[in-house]
CSV table of C-alpha atoms in Angstrom, one decimal:
chain,number,residue,atom,x,y,z
A,1,MET,CA,73.4,75.8,147.4
A,2,GLN,CA,75.4,79.0,148.0
A,3,ILE,CA,77.7,79.7,150.5
A,4,PRO,CA,77.4,82.7,152.4
A,5,GLN,CA,79.9,85.1,151.4
A,6,LYS,CA,80.6,86.5,155.0
A,7,ARG,CA,80.5,83.3,156.5
A,8,VAL,CA,83.3,82.0,153.8
A,9,THR,CA,85.3,85.1,154.0
A,10,LYS,CA,85.9,85.0,157.7
A,11,LEU,CA,86.9,81.6,157.5
A,12,ILE,CA,88.8,82.0,154.3
A,13,ASP,CA,90.4,85.0,156.5
A,14,HIS,CA,90.9,83.2,159.5
A,15,HIS,CA,93.3,80.7,157.3
A,16,LYS,CA,95.0,83.2,155.2
A,17,VAL,CA,93.7,82.0,152.0
A,18,ALA,CA,94.1,84.6,149.7
A,19,ALA,CA,91.5,84.8,147.0
A,20,PHE,CA,87.7,83.9,146.5
A,21,PRO,CA,86.0,81.5,145.2
A,22,PRO,CA,88.2,78.4,145.7
A,23,GLN,CA,88.3,75.7,143.5
A,24,PRO,CA,85.3,72.8,143.6
A,25,ARG,CA,87.7,70.6,146.0
A,26,LEU,CA,87.7,72.9,148.5
A,27,LYS,CA,84.7,74.8,148.2
A,28,ARG,CA,82.9,71.1,148.7
A,29,LEU,CA,84.6,71.2,151.9
A,30,LEU,CA,83.6,74.8,152.8
A,31,GLU,CA,79.9,73.9,151.8
A,32,ALA,CA,80.1,71.0,154.3
A,33,ALA,CA,81.4,73.7,157.0
A,34,VAL,CA,78.7,75.5,156.5
A,35,LYS,CA,76.1,72.8,156.7
A,36,SER,CA,77.7,71.2,159.7
A,37,PRO,CA,79.9,74.1,161.4
A,38,GLU,CA,80.6,71.8,164.3
A,39,VAL,CA,82.7,69.6,162.2
A,40,TRP,CA,84.8,72.4,161.1
A,41,ASN,CA,84.6,75.0,163.9
A,42,TRP,CA,87.0,78.0,162.6
A,43,ARG,CA,87.0,79.5,166.0
A,44,ASP,CA,88.5,76.4,167.6
A,45,SER,CA,91.2,75.6,165.0
A,46,SER,CA,94.8,75.9,166.6
A,47,ALA,CA,97.1,78.7,165.5
A,48,SER,CA,99.4,76.5,164.1
A,49,ALA,CA,97.0,75.9,161.1
A,50,CYS,CA,97.7,79.5,159.7
A,51,THR,CA,101.4,79.0,159.8
A,52,ASN,CA,103.8,77.6,156.9
A,53,LEU,CA,107.1,76.1,156.9
A,54,ILE,CA,109.8,77.0,154.4
A,55,LEU,CA,109.2,75.0,150.8
A,56,LEU,CA,106.8,72.6,152.4
A,57,ASP,CA,104.2,75.7,152.3
A,58,ILE,CA,100.5,74.7,151.6
A,59,ASP,CA,99.0,77.1,148.8
A,60,MET,CA,95.2,77.1,149.8
A,61,THR,CA,94.5,80.3,146.9
A,62,ASP,CA,93.3,77.3,145.0
A,63,ALA,CA,94.0,74.1,146.3
A,64,ILE,CA,96.1,71.8,148.5
A,65,ARG,CA,99.4,72.5,146.5
A,66,PRO,CA,101.3,69.3,145.7
A,67,LEU,CA,104.3,68.1,147.5
A,68,ILE,CA,106.8,65.6,145.3
A,69,ALA,CA,109.0,63.6,148.0
A,70,GLY,CA,111.8,61.6,147.5
A,71,ASN,CA,112.8,59.0,149.6
A,72,TRP,CA,116.7,57.8,148.4
A,73,LYS,CA,116.8,55.3,151.0
A,74,MET,CA,119.7,53.6,151.7
A,75,ASN,CA,121.7,54.8,148.4
A,76,GLY,CA,123.9,57.4,147.4
A,77,LEU,CA,127.4,58.4,148.0
A,78,LYS,CA,129.3,62.1,147.3
A,79,ALA,CA,129.4,61.1,143.6
A,80,GLN,CA,125.5,61.2,143.9
A,81,VAL,CA,125.9,65.1,144.5
A,82,ALA,CA,126.0,65.6,140.9
A,83,GLU,CA,122.3,64.3,140.7
A,84,PHE,CA,121.0,66.4,143.0
A,85,ASP,CA,122.6,69.3,141.4
A,86,ALA,CA,120.5,68.1,138.2
A,87,MET,CA,117.3,68.2,140.2
A,88,LEU,CA,118.3,72.0,141.7
A,89,ASN,CA,119.0,73.4,137.9
A,90,GLY,CA,115.8,71.5,136.6
A,91,ALA,CA,113.2,72.7,139.7
A,92,ALA,CA,112.9,76.0,138.4
A,93,ASP,CA,110.4,74.2,135.4
A,94,VAL,CA,108.4,72.3,137.8
A,95,THR,CA,108.1,74.4,141.1
A,96,GLY,CA,104.8,76.2,139.2
A,97,ARG,CA,103.2,72.7,139.7
A,98,ALA,CA,104.7,71.4,142.7
A,99,ASP,CA,107.4,71.8,146.2
A,100,LEU,CA,110.1,69.5,146.1
A,101,LEU,CA,111.8,67.7,149.0
A,102,VAL,CA,114.5,65.7,148.7
A,103,CYS,CA,115.3,62.8,151.8
A,104,PRO,CA,118.8,61.4,151.1
A,105,PRO,CA,120.6,59.4,153.6
A,106,ALA,CA,122.1,61.5,156.6
A,107,THR,CA,125.5,61.4,155.2
A,108,LEU,CA,124.3,63.7,152.6
A,109,ILE,CA,121.9,66.4,154.4
A,110,ALA,CA,124.5,68.7,155.0
A,111,ALA,CA,125.6,69.1,152.0
A,112,PHE,CA,122.9,68.9,150.0
A,113,ALA,CA,121.0,71.4,152.3
A,114,ASP,CA,124.2,73.8,151.6
A,115,ARG,CA,123.5,73.3,147.7
A,116,ALA,CA,120.1,73.3,148.0
A,117,ARG,CA,120.1,76.9,150.1
A,118,GLY,CA,117.8,79.5,147.9
A,119,LYS,CA,117.2,77.3,145.2
A,120,LYS,CA,113.5,75.5,145.2
A,121,VAL,CA,114.2,72.1,146.8
A,122,THR,CA,114.0,71.5,149.9
A,123,VAL,CA,116.3,68.8,152.0
A,124,GLY,CA,114.7,66.3,154.6
A,125,ALA,CA,115.4,63.2,156.7
A,126,GLN,CA,114.5,59.4,156.9
A,127,ASP,CA,114.2,58.6,160.2
A,128,CYS,CA,114.9,59.9,163.7
A,129,HIS,CA,115.0,58.9,167.5
A,130,PRO,CA,112.3,60.3,169.7
A,131,LYS,CA,115.3,61.6,172.1
A,132,ALA,CA,117.0,64.6,171.7
A,133,SER,CA,120.1,63.5,172.9
A,134,GLY,CA,121.6,60.6,174.9
A,135,ALA,CA,123.4,57.4,175.4
A,136,HIS,CA,121.8,55.9,171.7
A,137,THR,CA,124.5,54.4,169.6
A,138,GLY,CA,124.2,54.8,166.2
A,139,ASP,CA,120.9,57.2,166.4
A,140,VAL,CA,120.3,60.3,164.9
A,141,ALA,CA,118.1,62.8,166.9
A,142,ALA,CA,115.9,65.1,164.9
A,143,GLU,CA,117.6,68.3,166.3
A,144,MET,CA,120.5,66.9,164.8
A,145,LEU,CA,119.2,66.2,161.6
A,146,VAL,CA,117.6,69.8,161.3
A,147,ASP,CA,121.0,71.2,162.3
A,148,ALA,CA,122.2,69.7,159.3
A,149,GLY,CA,119.5,71.2,157.4
A,150,ALA,CA,116.2,68.9,156.8
A,151,ALA,CA,112.8,70.6,157.0
A,152,ALA,CA,110.7,67.4,157.1
A,153,ILE,CA,111.4,64.1,158.5
A,154,ILE,CA,109.9,60.8,157.6
A,155,VAL,CA,108.4,58.1,160.4
A,156,GLY,CA,107.4,55.6,160.3
A,157,HIS,CA,107.9,54.2,156.9
A,158,SER,CA,106.9,50.3,156.1
A,159,GLU,CA,110.7,49.3,155.9
A,160,ARG,CA,111.1,50.9,159.6
A,161,ARG,CA,108.1,49.4,160.6
A,162,ALA,CA,109.1,45.8,159.3
A,163,ASP,CA,113.1,46.2,159.5
A,164,HIS,CA,113.2,47.3,163.0
A,165,GLY,CA,109.6,46.5,164.3
A,166,GLU,CA,108.6,49.9,164.9
A,167,GLY,CA,105.3,50.4,165.9
A,168,ASP,CA,102.4,53.0,166.0
A,169,ALA,CA,103.7,54.5,169.6
A,170,LEU,CA,107.2,54.6,168.4
A,171,VAL,CA,105.9,56.4,165.4
A,172,ARG,CA,103.8,58.9,167.1
A,173,GLN,CA,106.9,59.7,169.2
A,174,LYS,CA,109.1,60.1,166.2
A,175,ALA,CA,106.4,62.6,164.5
A,176,GLU,CA,106.6,64.5,167.6
A,177,ALA,CA,110.5,65.4,168.0
A,178,ALA,CA,110.2,65.9,164.6
A,179,TRP,CA,107.9,68.8,165.5
A,180,ARG,CA,110.4,69.5,168.7
A,181,ALA,CA,113.1,70.2,166.2
A,182,GLY,CA,111.3,72.5,164.0
A,183,ALA,CA,110.7,70.1,161.2
A,184,THR,CA,107.5,68.6,159.1
A,185,ALA,CA,106.9,65.1,159.8
A,186,ILE,CA,105.7,62.6,157.1
A,187,VAL,CA,104.3,59.7,158.4
A,188,CYS,CA,103.9,56.3,156.5
A,189,ILE,CA,100.9,54.2,156.6
A,190,GLY,CA,100.4,51.3,154.6
A,191,GLU,CA,98.9,47.9,154.6
A,192,THR,CA,100.8,44.5,153.5
A,193,GLN,CA,99.7,41.7,150.8
A,194,GLY,CA,97.9,39.7,153.2
A,195,GLN,CA,96.5,42.6,154.9
A,196,ARG,CA,94.9,43.9,151.7
A,197,ASP,CA,93.8,40.0,150.6
A,198,ASP,CA,92.0,39.7,153.8
A,199,GLY,CA,89.9,42.7,153.7
A,200,GLN,CA,91.9,44.5,156.1
A,201,THR,CA,93.2,47.3,154.6
A,202,LEU,CA,91.0,50.3,156.1
A,203,ASP,CA,91.0,48.6,159.6
A,204,VAL,CA,94.8,49.1,159.3
A,205,LEU,CA,95.2,52.6,157.9
A,206,ARG,CA,92.4,53.5,160.7
A,207,GLY,CA,94.8,51.6,163.4
A,208,GLN,CA,97.6,53.6,162.3
A,209,LEU,CA,96.4,56.5,161.9
A,210,ASP,CA,94.9,56.7,165.5
A,211,GLY,CA,98.1,55.3,166.6
A,212,SER,CA,100.6,57.4,165.0
A,213,LEU,CA,99.3,60.8,164.3
A,214,PRO,CA,99.9,62.9,167.9
A,215,ASP,CA,97.3,65.0,168.9
A,216,GLY,CA,98.0,68.6,167.8
A,217,SER,CA,98.5,67.6,164.0
A,218,SER,CA,98.0,70.0,161.7
A,219,ALA,CA,98.3,71.1,158.1
A,220,ALA,CA,101.6,72.9,158.9
A,221,ASN,CA,103.2,70.4,160.6
A,222,LEU,CA,102.5,67.2,159.4
A,223,ILE,CA,101.7,65.0,156.2
A,224,VAL,CA,100.4,61.6,155.7
A,225,ALA,CA,101.9,59.4,153.3
A,226,TYR,CA,100.0,56.3,151.9
A,227,GLU,CA,102.2,53.7,150.6
A,228,PRO,CA,100.8,50.0,150.1
A,229,VAL,CA,103.5,48.0,151.1
A,230,TRP,CA,102.8,45.5,148.6
A,231,ALA,CA,103.7,48.3,145.7
A,232,ILE,CA,106.7,49.5,147.3
A,233,GLY,CA,109.3,48.3,144.7
A,234,THR,CA,107.5,45.5,143.1
A,235,GLY,CA,106.2,47.7,140.1
A,236,LEU,CA,102.9,46.8,140.8
A,237,THR,CA,100.3,49.7,141.7
A,238,PRO,CA,96.6,49.9,142.8
A,239,THR,CA,94.5,51.3,140.2
A,240,SER,CA,93.2,55.0,140.1
A,241,GLN,CA,89.8,54.2,141.6
A,242,ASP,CA,91.4,52.1,144.3
A,243,VAL,CA,93.7,55.3,145.3
A,244,GLU,CA,90.7,57.3,145.0
A,245,GLN,CA,89.1,55.3,147.6
A,246,ILE,CA,91.6,54.7,150.1
A,247,HIS,CA,92.4,58.9,150.2
A,248,GLY,CA,89.1,59.4,150.4
A,249,PHE,CA,89.1,57.0,153.6
A,250,ILE,CA,92.3,59.1,155.2
A,251,ARG,CA,90.6,62.5,154.1
A,252,GLU,CA,87.3,61.5,156.2
A,253,LEU,CA,89.2,60.7,159.1
A,254,LEU,CA,91.9,63.3,159.2
A,255,THR,CA,88.7,65.3,159.1
A,256,SER,CA,86.9,64.0,161.5
A,257,ARG,CA,89.3,64.2,164.3
A,258,PHE,CA,91.4,67.4,163.3
A,259,ARG,CA,88.9,69.2,161.8
A,260,ALA,CA,90.3,72.3,159.4
A,261,ASP,CA,93.4,71.4,159.8
A,262,GLY,CA,92.5,67.4,158.7
A,263,ALA,CA,90.8,69.0,155.4
A,264,ARG,CA,93.8,70.8,154.5
A,265,MET,CA,96.9,68.2,155.5
A,266,ARG,CA,98.7,67.0,152.3
A,267,ILE,CA,98.4,62.8,151.8
A,268,LEU,CA,100.8,61.8,149.5
A,269,TYR,CA,100.7,58.5,147.5
A,270,GLY,CA,103.8,56.2,147.2
A,271,GLY,CA,104.4,52.8,145.9
A,272,SER,CA,106.1,52.6,142.8
A,273,VAL,CA,105.2,55.9,141.5
A,274,LYS,CA,107.6,56.5,137.9
A,275,PRO,CA,107.3,59.0,135.0
A,276,SER,CA,104.6,56.5,133.3
A,277,ASN,CA,102.2,56.6,136.1
A,278,ALA,CA,102.6,59.9,137.7
A,279,ALA,CA,100.0,61.9,135.8
A,280,GLU,CA,97.0,59.7,136.2
A,281,LEU,CA,98.2,59.3,139.9
A,282,MET,CA,98.3,62.8,140.7
A,283,ALA,CA,94.8,63.6,138.7
A,284,VAL,CA,93.1,61.3,141.7
A,285,LYS,CA,91.0,63.0,144.3
A,286,ASN,CA,92.9,63.7,147.8
A,287,VAL,CA,96.3,62.8,146.8
A,288,ASN,CA,98.3,66.0,147.0
A,289,GLY,CA,101.5,64.9,145.9
A,290,ALA,CA,103.8,61.4,145.9
A,291,LEU,CA,106.4,59.9,148.3
A,292,VAL,CA,108.9,58.3,145.6
A,293,GLY,CA,111.5,56.0,145.9
A,294,GLY,CA,114.1,54.7,143.0
A,295,ALA,CA,112.5,56.9,140.9
A,296,SER,CA,113.7,60.0,143.1
A,297,LEU,CA,117.5,58.6,142.6
A,298,LYS,CA,117.5,60.1,139.2
A,299,ALA,CA,116.9,63.9,138.4
A,300,ALA,CA,115.1,63.4,135.5
A,301,ASP,CA,112.6,60.4,136.8
A,302,PHE,CA,112.1,62.9,139.4
A,303,LEU,CA,111.4,66.0,137.5
A,304,ALA,CA,108.9,64.4,135.4
A,305,ILE,CA,107.0,62.9,138.2
A,306,ALA,CA,106.4,66.6,139.1
A,307,LYS,CA,105.6,67.5,135.6
A,308,GLY,CA,102.5,65.2,136.2
A,309,CYS,CA,101.2,67.3,138.5
A,310,PRO,CA,98.1,69.0,137.6
């Protein structure tokens, strides 16, 4: 069917899309909006859907712009600044394909942010406390991380959920804390091997999305990262067909709850992403980038993954 030009132009203008027509993936979403305007009502969309954050910008000229985010986990000393410098030096070759984000340990955020100023790589953090301040020995507030230079904060990573017993309610509070401080929240979800074997994957993900994503989530303030727990650090990855099914399911849930914003939120894939499989994974429908673990510690590997974006 042909989308009525006047109606689509109104929708596009509201969300500051720069060009018409859109790429096929967005066009299908717009066609669905015309068929069922109650599902995607631009008049009711929040103003935050029209805003951008630093390099975590969503370029809707063609499609959702990919983001390659590196999670350094509990790795990195001052000596690793040289590796980050190599990422900065090579970023210009890949930023035509994707935005780049590196989340080092909290001890390195300020140093990395200083070096990244004016460059093509954004710096983030790996976790935060839900409170802005107080008697919480050893914890770090989102405001502190942003003050050090973080533009995004990962919350709800499976290692936090498993090692520290963090549940969906706490993850939601941490996402809200990231917003309070002015950062983008990257909310992680994923099933364990046992849950997968028992056929519970979709139910687990539905529960995590319902419980972990705050009301008011938008394409400008939240990113979802799907990381099957059984694939993290194991070298195992789901098939492309599995990833497409899961990401499509996540997209449906996001669009149902958040309407236009849900259709525009980035959904990252994580779990043993490496240069050898990046291009295949990044070509999957509804995969809008990657959350990269071990491979993000080396500039050559991290940049090679970004080159895999279509």
